[in-house]
Amino acid sequence: MIDISLSICTRDRRDSLLRTLDSVAEAAAASERRIELILVDNGSSDGSAAMIRHWAANRPFAVRLLSEPRPGLSRARNAALSAARGRIIAMTDDDCTLHRDYFDRLAQAFAPHPAPVIIGGRILLGDPADLPVTVKLEDHPMIAPADGFPGGFVMGANLAFTADVRARVGLFDERFGAGAPFRAAEDTDYLFRALGRGIPVRYDPHFVVDHHHGRRREDEVVALLAGYGFGDGALYAKHLLSDRRIRRAMARDVANLRDRFAGPVPAIRHFHAFRLRHIVAGLAHYGREAVRRRRSPAG
């Protein structure tokens, strides 16, 4: 039986992916856990596929190479999720590196908690020259409120769950995430659905990755956060009529307008107004897509 299935989905990030893979090899060598690595090439055109095949040869742990040529992070994640054989299914990104004790710490984080359970880990800034976004720095365990909205509570760059979560929650919604119409929020949607099925979502700071995201300009961060808001807006629209948690989350977004928090970069003067504007755009786009699908002959 495989103890941990770690999935990494990649598209045109050969250099950063190699750094990620080398960190996986080091962490696997430091652990006695039975590991399988699932690599999904999501239509790369930069030579990543050849590099992956060369790297994977003769590894002392199982390496499974998959291809999902249709663009979209959720599609790639679903390919990995469907193939995973481990008792714990974990994921990280192709611009992250694992700490050497990652696999042992991951297994220890799950040991006290009965399945099904989802646990996210700590995400540190990999390069001090990068702007401090897409990190998770809290140093204490937490559990997400069952009736709350889990956006940002834990993140797909360092996320894991027991295998039975897959059967209860299903696959990622392929309309969400990088390369998809709704840009982001594929992990938040998955967590939201899990909480709605009574599956606890926890945070444990002891299994750690470093995120080398490479964003050093304010405009890059502004675009990233706009995408996050847009994805959350589409997620709101998806669940608005069926789940009162969304209505509470939207009410909080409006109430937050009273808070003059400036945001992570000076280019965003009023973060909550910025976020709400992009939430509304995502919500409206979801509605337009729903109308288009209903009118389509295939729909």
Short mmCIF file of C-alpha atoms in Angstrom, two decimals:
data_model
loop_
_atom_site.label_atom_id
_atom_site.label_comp_id
_atom_site.label_asym_id
_atom_site.label_seq_id
_atom_site.Cartn_x
_atom_site.Cartn_y
_atom_site.Cartn_z
CA MET A 1 0.00 0.00 0.00
CA ILE A 2 1.29 3.44 -0.90
CA ASP A 3 1.45 5.74 2.11
CA ILE A 4 1.52 9.07 0.27
CA SER A 5 0.71 10.00 -3.33
CA LEU A 6 2.20 13.40 -4.16
CA SER A 7 0.90 15.06 -7.31
CA ILE A 8 2.59 17.86 -9.23
CA CYS A 9 0.95 19.40 -12.30
CA THR A 10 3.11 21.44 -14.63
CA ARG A 11 2.97 23.55 -17.75
CA ASP A 12 6.02 25.25 -19.30
CA ARG A 13 8.05 25.59 -16.09
CA ARG A 14 10.91 23.24 -16.82
CA ASP A 15 13.56 25.04 -14.75
CA SER A 16 11.47 25.56 -11.63
CA LEU A 17 10.01 22.07 -11.97
CA LEU A 18 13.47 20.51 -11.88
CA ARG A 19 14.15 22.28 -8.58
CA THR A 20 10.82 20.98 -7.27
CA LEU A 21 11.58 17.42 -8.35
CA ASP A 22 15.02 17.45 -6.77
CA SER A 23 13.44 18.53 -3.48
CA VAL A 24 10.98 15.62 -3.75
CA ALA A 25 13.87 13.20 -4.24
CA GLU A 26 15.67 14.59 -1.16
CA ALA A 27 12.53 14.39 0.99
CA ALA A 28 11.78 10.85 -0.19
CA ALA A 29 15.34 9.75 0.61
CA ALA A 30 14.95 11.12 4.15
CA SER A 31 11.74 9.14 4.78
CA GLU A 32 10.82 5.47 5.09
CA ARG A 33 7.27 6.17 3.90
CA ARG A 34 6.13 4.45 0.71
CA ILE A 35 5.87 7.29 -1.76
CA GLU A 36 4.52 7.64 -5.26
CA LEU A 37 5.02 10.80 -7.29
CA ILE A 38 2.42 11.59 -9.93
CA LEU A 39 3.56 14.11 -12.55
CA VAL A 40 1.00 15.55 -14.93
CA ASP A 41 2.27 17.46 -17.95
CA ASN A 42 -0.50 19.91 -18.84
CA GLY A 43 0.51 20.54 -22.44
CA SER A 44 4.03 21.92 -21.98
CA SER A 45 5.93 23.11 -25.05
CA ASP A 46 9.26 23.98 -23.39
CA GLY A 47 10.82 20.52 -23.25
CA SER A 48 9.40 19.71 -19.82
CA ALA A 49 8.15 16.31 -20.95
CA ALA A 50 11.60 15.12 -22.01
CA MET A 51 13.16 16.49 -18.84
CA ILE A 52 10.55 14.71 -16.70
CA ARG A 53 11.18 11.38 -18.42
CA HIS A 54 14.94 11.73 -17.94
CA TRP A 55 14.59 12.75 -14.29
CA ALA A 56 12.15 9.94 -13.49
CA ALA A 57 14.36 7.12 -14.75
CA ASN A 58 15.60 4.72 -12.05
CA ARG A 59 14.18 6.56 -9.04
CA PRO A 60 13.93 4.43 -5.87
CA PHE A 61 10.27 5.39 -5.45
CA ALA A 62 7.33 5.06 -7.83
CA VAL A 63 7.04 7.82 -10.42
CA ARG A 64 3.97 7.93 -12.65
CA LEU A 65 4.00 10.17 -15.71
CA LEU A 66 0.66 11.39 -17.04
CA SER A 67 -0.31 13.76 -19.82
CA GLU A 68 -3.33 16.06 -19.89
CA PRO A 69 -2.95 18.15 -23.06
CA ARG A 70 -6.11 20.21 -22.48
CA PRO A 71 -5.10 23.36 -20.61
CA GLY A 72 -6.36 23.88 -17.08
CA LEU A 73 -4.89 23.19 -13.65
CA SER A 74 -8.07 21.49 -12.45
CA ARG A 75 -8.03 19.11 -15.40
CA ALA A 76 -4.44 18.18 -14.61
CA ARG A 77 -5.21 17.79 -10.92
CA ASN A 78 -8.15 15.54 -11.74
CA ALA A 79 -5.91 13.30 -13.83
CA ALA A 80 -3.58 12.95 -10.84
CA LEU A 81 -6.41 12.52 -8.37
CA SER A 82 -7.96 9.73 -10.42
CA ALA A 83 -4.64 7.88 -10.62
CA ALA A 84 -3.50 8.25 -7.00
CA ARG A 85 -3.16 5.04 -4.97
CA GLY A 86 -1.97 6.42 -1.62
CA ARG A 87 -3.75 6.46 1.72
CA ILE A 88 -2.93 10.18 1.75
CA ILE A 89 -3.18 12.23 -1.44
CA ALA A 90 -1.02 15.35 -1.40
CA MET A 91 -0.31 18.09 -3.90
CA THR A 92 2.13 20.90 -4.43
CA ASP A 93 2.98 23.24 -7.29
CA ASP A 94 5.77 23.21 -9.84
CA ASP A 95 7.31 26.37 -8.34
CA CYS A 96 7.53 24.98 -4.80
CA THR A 97 10.21 22.98 -3.00
CA LEU A 98 9.59 20.51 -0.20
CA HIS A 99 11.41 20.68 3.11
CA ARG A 100 13.51 17.60 3.72
CA ASP A 101 11.20 16.25 6.46
CA TYR A 102 8.04 16.89 4.41
CA PHE A 103 6.81 13.30 4.05
CA ASP A 104 7.33 12.32 7.68
CA ARG A 105 5.79 15.54 8.95
CA LEU A 106 2.86 15.10 6.59
CA ALA A 107 2.17 11.59 7.87
CA GLN A 108 2.48 12.80 11.48
CA ALA A 109 -0.04 15.57 10.82
CA PHE A 110 -2.65 13.02 9.73
CA ALA A 111 -1.98 10.44 12.44
CA PRO A 112 -4.18 11.96 15.20
CA HIS A 113 -7.17 12.68 12.95
CA PRO A 114 -9.70 10.11 11.76
CA ALA A 115 -10.51 10.03 8.08
CA PRO A 116 -11.93 11.75 6.17
CA VAL A 117 -9.91 14.90 6.74
CA ILE A 118 -8.18 17.59 4.69
CA ILE A 119 -5.02 19.24 6.02
CA GLY A 120 -3.06 22.10 4.50
CA GLY A 121 0.52 22.91 5.41
CA ARG A 122 2.78 25.90 5.78
CA ILE A 123 3.97 27.83 2.72
CA LEU A 124 7.05 30.00 3.09
CA LEU A 125 8.51 32.53 0.69
CA GLY A 126 11.18 30.70 -1.29
CA ASP A 127 13.07 33.77 -2.47
CA PRO A 128 13.27 36.96 -0.35
CA ALA A 129 13.38 38.99 -3.56
CA ASP A 130 9.79 37.90 -4.35
CA LEU A 131 6.89 39.91 -2.97
CA PRO A 132 5.27 38.31 0.12
CA VAL A 133 2.13 36.84 -1.47
CA THR A 134 0.81 33.27 -1.88
CA VAL A 135 2.36 32.26 1.44
CA LYS A 136 0.88 30.75 4.61
CA LEU A 137 2.88 31.73 7.66
CA GLU A 138 0.84 30.85 10.76
CA ASP A 139 2.88 28.78 13.22
CA HIS A 140 0.00 27.08 15.08
CA PRO A 141 -2.58 24.44 14.10
CA MET A 142 -6.06 25.64 13.14
CA ILE A 143 -9.38 24.18 12.03
CA ALA A 144 -11.67 25.91 9.55
CA PRO A 145 -15.16 26.80 10.78
CA ALA A 146 -17.59 24.27 9.35
CA ASP A 147 -20.06 27.00 8.42
CA GLY A 148 -17.49 29.42 6.99
CA PHE A 149 -15.91 30.27 3.66
CA PRO A 150 -12.44 28.65 3.44
CA GLY A 151 -10.78 31.03 0.98
CA GLY A 152 -7.10 31.37 1.93
CA PHE A 153 -7.41 29.12 4.98
CA VAL A 154 -5.19 26.54 3.29
CA MET A 155 -3.89 26.53 -0.29
CA GLY A 156 -3.37 24.11 -3.13
CA ALA A 157 0.38 24.67 -3.09
CA ASN A 158 0.55 22.55 0.08
CA LEU A 159 -2.61 20.53 0.49
CA ALA A 160 -3.38 16.90 1.35
CA PHE A 161 -6.32 14.70 2.26
CA THR A 162 -7.18 11.11 3.05
CA ALA A 163 -8.11 9.01 0.03
CA ASP A 164 -11.75 8.71 1.09
CA VAL A 165 -12.19 12.46 0.58
CA ARG A 166 -11.92 11.82 -3.16
CA ALA A 167 -14.95 9.52 -3.06
CA ARG A 168 -17.02 11.92 -0.97
CA VAL A 169 -16.17 15.23 -2.65
CA GLY A 170 -15.34 14.10 -6.17
CA LEU A 171 -13.06 15.88 -8.61
CA PHE A 172 -12.05 19.50 -8.99
CA ASP A 173 -14.45 21.69 -10.97
CA GLU A 174 -12.58 22.16 -14.25
CA ARG A 175 -14.11 25.59 -14.86
CA PHE A 176 -11.95 26.97 -12.02
CA GLY A 177 -8.20 27.41 -11.64
CA ALA A 178 -5.32 28.57 -13.78
CA GLY A 179 -5.98 28.11 -17.49
CA ALA A 180 -9.76 27.85 -17.01
CA PRO A 181 -12.55 30.41 -17.57
CA PHE A 182 -12.83 31.36 -13.89
CA ARG A 183 -9.04 31.72 -13.39
CA ALA A 184 -8.70 30.68 -9.73
CA ALA A 185 -10.53 29.29 -6.65
CA GLU A 186 -10.41 25.61 -7.67
CA ASP A 187 -8.93 24.71 -4.29
CA THR A 188 -11.39 26.94 -2.41
CA ASP A 189 -14.32 25.35 -4.24
CA TYR A 190 -13.04 21.89 -3.29
CA LEU A 191 -12.64 22.86 0.36
CA PHE A 192 -16.05 24.52 0.39
CA ARG A 193 -17.70 21.38 -0.96
CA ALA A 194 -15.81 19.23 1.57
CA LEU A 195 -16.92 21.35 4.51
CA GLY A 196 -20.49 21.13 3.22
CA ARG A 197 -20.22 17.33 3.44
CA GLY A 198 -19.00 17.47 7.04
CA ILE A 199 -15.33 16.85 6.25
CA PRO A 200 -13.00 18.82 8.55
CA VAL A 201 -10.42 21.15 7.02
CA ARG A 202 -7.33 21.72 9.16
CA TYR A 203 -4.06 23.61 9.00
CA ASP A 204 -0.81 22.14 10.32
CA PRO A 205 2.36 24.26 10.19
CA HIS A 206 4.78 21.34 10.48
CA PHE A 207 4.86 20.10 6.89
CA VAL A 208 6.33 22.88 4.84
CA VAL A 209 7.06 23.96 1.28
CA ASP A 210 8.89 27.01 0.00
CA HIS A 211 7.11 28.92 -2.76
CA HIS A 212 9.36 30.40 -5.46
CA HIS A 213 6.56 32.27 -7.21
CA GLY A 214 8.80 34.84 -8.90
CA ARG A 215 6.48 37.86 -8.65
CA ARG A 216 8.57 40.94 -7.95
CA ARG A 217 6.52 43.71 -9.56
CA GLU A 218 3.40 45.28 -8.13
CA ASP A 219 1.44 44.84 -11.34
CA GLU A 220 2.01 41.08 -11.17
CA VAL A 221 0.55 40.97 -7.64
CA VAL A 222 -2.38 43.16 -8.64
CA ALA A 223 -3.19 40.78 -11.52
CA LEU A 224 -2.88 37.77 -9.21
CA LEU A 225 -5.21 39.19 -6.57
CA ALA A 226 -7.68 40.32 -9.22
CA GLY A 227 -7.80 36.74 -10.46
CA TYR A 228 -8.39 35.46 -6.94
CA GLY A 229 -11.33 37.83 -6.49
CA PHE A 230 -12.72 36.91 -9.91
CA GLY A 231 -12.52 33.20 -9.09
CA ASP A 232 -14.21 33.71 -5.74
CA GLY A 233 -16.98 35.65 -7.46
CA ALA A 234 -17.60 32.77 -9.85
CA LEU A 235 -17.57 30.37 -6.90
CA TYR A 236 -20.12 32.57 -5.11
CA ALA A 237 -22.37 32.42 -8.18
CA LYS A 238 -22.02 28.64 -8.41
CA HIS A 239 -23.27 28.07 -4.86
CA LEU A 240 -25.34 31.22 -4.24
CA LEU A 241 -28.79 29.70 -4.56
CA SER A 242 -27.98 26.44 -2.81
CA ASP A 243 -25.83 27.37 0.18
CA ARG A 244 -26.40 30.06 2.79
CA ARG A 245 -22.67 30.14 3.58
CA ILE A 246 -22.16 32.08 0.36
CA ARG A 247 -24.67 34.73 1.34
CA ARG A 248 -22.87 35.18 4.65
CA ALA A 249 -19.51 35.45 2.88
CA MET A 250 -20.88 38.09 0.51
CA ALA A 251 -22.30 40.06 3.44
CA ARG A 252 -18.86 40.02 5.07
CA ASP A 253 -17.26 41.28 1.85
CA VAL A 254 -19.62 44.23 1.85
CA ALA A 255 -19.12 44.89 5.57
CA ASN A 256 -15.34 44.84 5.05
CA LEU A 257 -15.63 48.01 2.98
CA ARG A 258 -15.58 49.89 6.29
CA ASP A 259 -12.04 48.61 6.85
CA ARG A 260 -9.53 50.86 5.06
CA PHE A 261 -6.89 48.10 4.77
CA ALA A 262 -4.58 49.20 1.94
CA GLY A 263 -3.57 45.75 0.73
CA PRO A 264 -0.23 44.06 0.11
CA VAL A 265 1.07 46.58 -2.46
CA PRO A 266 0.73 50.37 -2.70
CA ALA A 267 -0.95 50.01 -6.10
CA ILE A 268 -4.05 48.74 -4.28
CA ARG A 269 -5.27 51.64 -2.16
CA HIS A 270 -8.35 49.99 -0.68
CA PHE A 271 -8.04 46.23 -0.79
CA HIS A 272 -11.61 45.32 0.16
CA ALA A 273 -13.12 47.56 -2.52
CA PHE A 274 -10.62 46.12 -5.03
CA ARG A 275 -11.56 42.59 -4.06
CA LEU A 276 -15.30 43.24 -4.14
CA ARG A 277 -15.05 44.78 -7.61
CA HIS A 278 -13.43 41.63 -8.98
CA ILE A 279 -15.84 39.36 -7.08
CA VAL A 280 -18.72 41.12 -8.83
CA ALA A 281 -16.96 40.68 -12.19
CA GLY A 282 -16.50 36.95 -11.57
CA LEU A 283 -20.07 36.54 -10.41
CA ALA A 284 -21.37 38.30 -13.52
CA HIS A 285 -19.13 36.23 -15.80
CA TYR A 286 -20.42 33.01 -14.25
CA GLY A 287 -23.97 34.19 -14.92
CA ARG A 288 -23.21 34.98 -18.55
CA GLU A 289 -21.59 31.57 -19.00
CA ALA A 290 -24.61 29.87 -17.46
CA VAL A 291 -26.94 31.68 -19.88
CA ARG A 292 -24.70 30.82 -22.82
CA ARG A 293 -24.67 27.12 -21.87
CA ARG A 294 -28.47 27.04 -21.59
CA ARG A 295 -28.80 28.57 -25.04
CA SER A 296 -26.19 26.32 -26.62
CA PRO A 297 -27.62 23.44 -28.72
CA ALA A 298 -25.26 21.07 -26.90
CA GLY A 299 -26.60 22.25 -23.56
#
